[in-house]
N, CA and C of each residue as an Amber inpcrd file, in Angstrom:
protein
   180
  -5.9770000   0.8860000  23.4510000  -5.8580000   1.2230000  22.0330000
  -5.3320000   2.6490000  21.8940000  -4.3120000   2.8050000  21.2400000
  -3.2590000   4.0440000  20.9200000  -4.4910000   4.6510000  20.2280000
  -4.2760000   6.0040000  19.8010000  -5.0110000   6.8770000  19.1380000
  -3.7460000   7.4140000  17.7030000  -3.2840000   6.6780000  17.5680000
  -2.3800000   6.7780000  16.6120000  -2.2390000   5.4900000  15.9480000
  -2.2790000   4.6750000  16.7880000  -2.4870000   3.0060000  15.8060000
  -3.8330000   3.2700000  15.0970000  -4.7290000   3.9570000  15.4260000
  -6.0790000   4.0140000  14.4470000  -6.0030000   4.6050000  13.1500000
  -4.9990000   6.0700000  14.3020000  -4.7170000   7.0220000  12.5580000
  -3.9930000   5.8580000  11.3950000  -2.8680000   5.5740000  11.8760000
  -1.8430000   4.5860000  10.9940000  -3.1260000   3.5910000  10.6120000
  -3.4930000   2.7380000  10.8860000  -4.5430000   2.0130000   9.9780000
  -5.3180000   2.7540000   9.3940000  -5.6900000   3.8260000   9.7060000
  -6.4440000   4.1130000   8.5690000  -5.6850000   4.8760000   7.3100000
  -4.7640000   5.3250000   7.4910000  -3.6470000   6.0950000   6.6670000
  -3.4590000   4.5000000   5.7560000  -2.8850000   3.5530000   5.7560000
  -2.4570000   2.4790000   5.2060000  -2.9980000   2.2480000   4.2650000
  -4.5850000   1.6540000   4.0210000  -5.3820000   1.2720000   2.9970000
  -5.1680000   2.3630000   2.1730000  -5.4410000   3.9730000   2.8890000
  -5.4510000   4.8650000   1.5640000  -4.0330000   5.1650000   0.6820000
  -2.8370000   4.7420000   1.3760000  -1.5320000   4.7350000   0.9070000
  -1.7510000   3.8460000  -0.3550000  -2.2160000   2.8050000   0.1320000
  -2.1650000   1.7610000  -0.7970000  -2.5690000   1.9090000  -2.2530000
  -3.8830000   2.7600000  -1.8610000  -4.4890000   2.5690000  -3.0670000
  -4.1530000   4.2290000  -3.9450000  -3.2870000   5.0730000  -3.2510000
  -2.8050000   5.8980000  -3.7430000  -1.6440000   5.3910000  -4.8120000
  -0.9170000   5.0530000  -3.9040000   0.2370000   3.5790000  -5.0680000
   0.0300000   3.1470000  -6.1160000  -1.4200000   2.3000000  -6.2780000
  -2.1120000   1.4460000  -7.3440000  -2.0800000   2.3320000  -8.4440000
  -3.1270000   3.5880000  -7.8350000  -3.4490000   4.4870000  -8.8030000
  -2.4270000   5.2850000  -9.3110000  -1.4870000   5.4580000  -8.7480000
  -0.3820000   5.9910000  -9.1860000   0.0470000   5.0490000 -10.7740000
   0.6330000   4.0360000  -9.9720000   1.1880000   2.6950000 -10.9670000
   0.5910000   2.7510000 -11.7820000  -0.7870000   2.3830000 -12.0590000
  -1.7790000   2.3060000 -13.3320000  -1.4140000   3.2250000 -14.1450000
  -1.5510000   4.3370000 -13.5100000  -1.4060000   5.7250000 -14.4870000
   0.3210000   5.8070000 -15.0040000   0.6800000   5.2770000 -14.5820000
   2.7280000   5.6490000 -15.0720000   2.5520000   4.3750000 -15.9590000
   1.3080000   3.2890000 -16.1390000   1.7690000   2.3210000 -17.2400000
   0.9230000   2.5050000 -18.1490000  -0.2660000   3.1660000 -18.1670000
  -0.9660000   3.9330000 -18.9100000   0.1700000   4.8490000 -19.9560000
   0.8230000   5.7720000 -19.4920000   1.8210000   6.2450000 -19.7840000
   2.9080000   5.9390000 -20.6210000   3.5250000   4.6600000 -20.0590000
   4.5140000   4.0190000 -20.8300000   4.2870000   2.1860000 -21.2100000
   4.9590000   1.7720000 -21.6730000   5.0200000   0.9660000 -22.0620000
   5.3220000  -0.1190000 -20.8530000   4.8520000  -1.4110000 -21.3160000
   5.1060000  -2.1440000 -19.9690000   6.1690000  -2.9770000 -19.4300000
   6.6700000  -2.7230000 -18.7630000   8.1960000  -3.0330000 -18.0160000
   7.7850000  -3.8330000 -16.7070000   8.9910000  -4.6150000 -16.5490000
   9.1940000  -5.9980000 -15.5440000   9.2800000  -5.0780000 -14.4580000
  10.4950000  -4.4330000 -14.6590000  10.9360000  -3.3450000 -13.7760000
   9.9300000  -2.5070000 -12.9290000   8.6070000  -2.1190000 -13.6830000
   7.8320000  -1.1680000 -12.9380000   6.9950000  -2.1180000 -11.9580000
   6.4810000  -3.6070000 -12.8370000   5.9570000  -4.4390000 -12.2390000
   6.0620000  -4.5190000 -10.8950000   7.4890000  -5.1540000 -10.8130000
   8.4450000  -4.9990000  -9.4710000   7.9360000  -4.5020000  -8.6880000
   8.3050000  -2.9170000  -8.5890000   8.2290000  -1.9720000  -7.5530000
   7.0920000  -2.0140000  -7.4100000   5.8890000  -2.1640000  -8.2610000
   4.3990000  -2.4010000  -7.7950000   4.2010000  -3.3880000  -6.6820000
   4.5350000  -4.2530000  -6.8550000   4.4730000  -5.5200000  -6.2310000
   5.3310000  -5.0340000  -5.0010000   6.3040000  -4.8230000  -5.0540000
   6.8270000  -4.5620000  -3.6860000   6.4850000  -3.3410000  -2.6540000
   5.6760000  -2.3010000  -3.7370000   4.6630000  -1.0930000  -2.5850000
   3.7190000  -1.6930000  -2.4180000   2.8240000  -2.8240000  -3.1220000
   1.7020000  -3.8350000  -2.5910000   2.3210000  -4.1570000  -1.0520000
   3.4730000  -5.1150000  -1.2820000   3.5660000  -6.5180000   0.0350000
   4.2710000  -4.9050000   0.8290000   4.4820000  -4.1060000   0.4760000
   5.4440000  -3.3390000   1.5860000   3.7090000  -2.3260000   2.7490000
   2.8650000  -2.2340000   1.4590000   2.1190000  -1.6720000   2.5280000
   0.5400000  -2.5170000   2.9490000   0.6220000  -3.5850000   2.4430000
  -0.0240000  -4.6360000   2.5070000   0.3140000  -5.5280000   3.9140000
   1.9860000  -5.4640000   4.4700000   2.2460000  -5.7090000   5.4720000
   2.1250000  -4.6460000   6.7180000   1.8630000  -3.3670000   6.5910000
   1.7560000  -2.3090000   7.3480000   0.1860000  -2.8040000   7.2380000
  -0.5870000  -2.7120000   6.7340000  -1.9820000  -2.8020000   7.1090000
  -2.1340000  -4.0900000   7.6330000  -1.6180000  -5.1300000   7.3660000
  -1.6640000  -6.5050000   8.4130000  -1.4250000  -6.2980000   9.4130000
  -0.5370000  -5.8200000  10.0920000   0.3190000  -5.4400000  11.5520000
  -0.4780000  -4.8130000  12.1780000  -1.3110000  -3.8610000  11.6400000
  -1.7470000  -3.1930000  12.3540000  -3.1250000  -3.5680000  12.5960000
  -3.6380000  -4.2300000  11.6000000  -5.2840000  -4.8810000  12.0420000
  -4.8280000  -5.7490000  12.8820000  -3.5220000  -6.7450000  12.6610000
  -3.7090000  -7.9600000  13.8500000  -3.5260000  -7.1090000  15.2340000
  -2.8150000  -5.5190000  15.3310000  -2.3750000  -4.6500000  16.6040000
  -3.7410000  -4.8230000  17.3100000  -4.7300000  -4.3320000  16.3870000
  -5.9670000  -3.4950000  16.4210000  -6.9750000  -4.9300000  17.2490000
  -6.9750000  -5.6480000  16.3250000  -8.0130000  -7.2150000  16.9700000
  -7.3910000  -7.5200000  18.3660000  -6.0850000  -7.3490000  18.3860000
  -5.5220000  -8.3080000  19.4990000  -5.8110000  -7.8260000  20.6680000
């Protein structure tokens, strides 16, 4: 087990939910758009797949 695959998993979840909270707050802000939706959804599956990869790294 790398000592850097640990850091990176643990960095991931908090990315994530840095994102969320970000997003919330920029639609808090404005009005609600398809467009922002989007990019939500795609920093979800974009770091939603970085934290998969790396738990299946981590179990395997």
């Amino acid at each position: 087990m790398n000592p850097s695959d640990i850091l990176i998993t643990l960095i991931a979840p908090l990315l994530l939910i840095v994102y969320l909270w970000s997003f919330i707050r920029w639609l808090w802000r404005h009005e609600y758009r398809l467009g922002a939706v989007g990019g939500a959804v795609l920093m979800v599956v974009s770091c939603g797949g970085t934290l998969t990869y790396f738990l299946t790294k981590l179990l395997s």
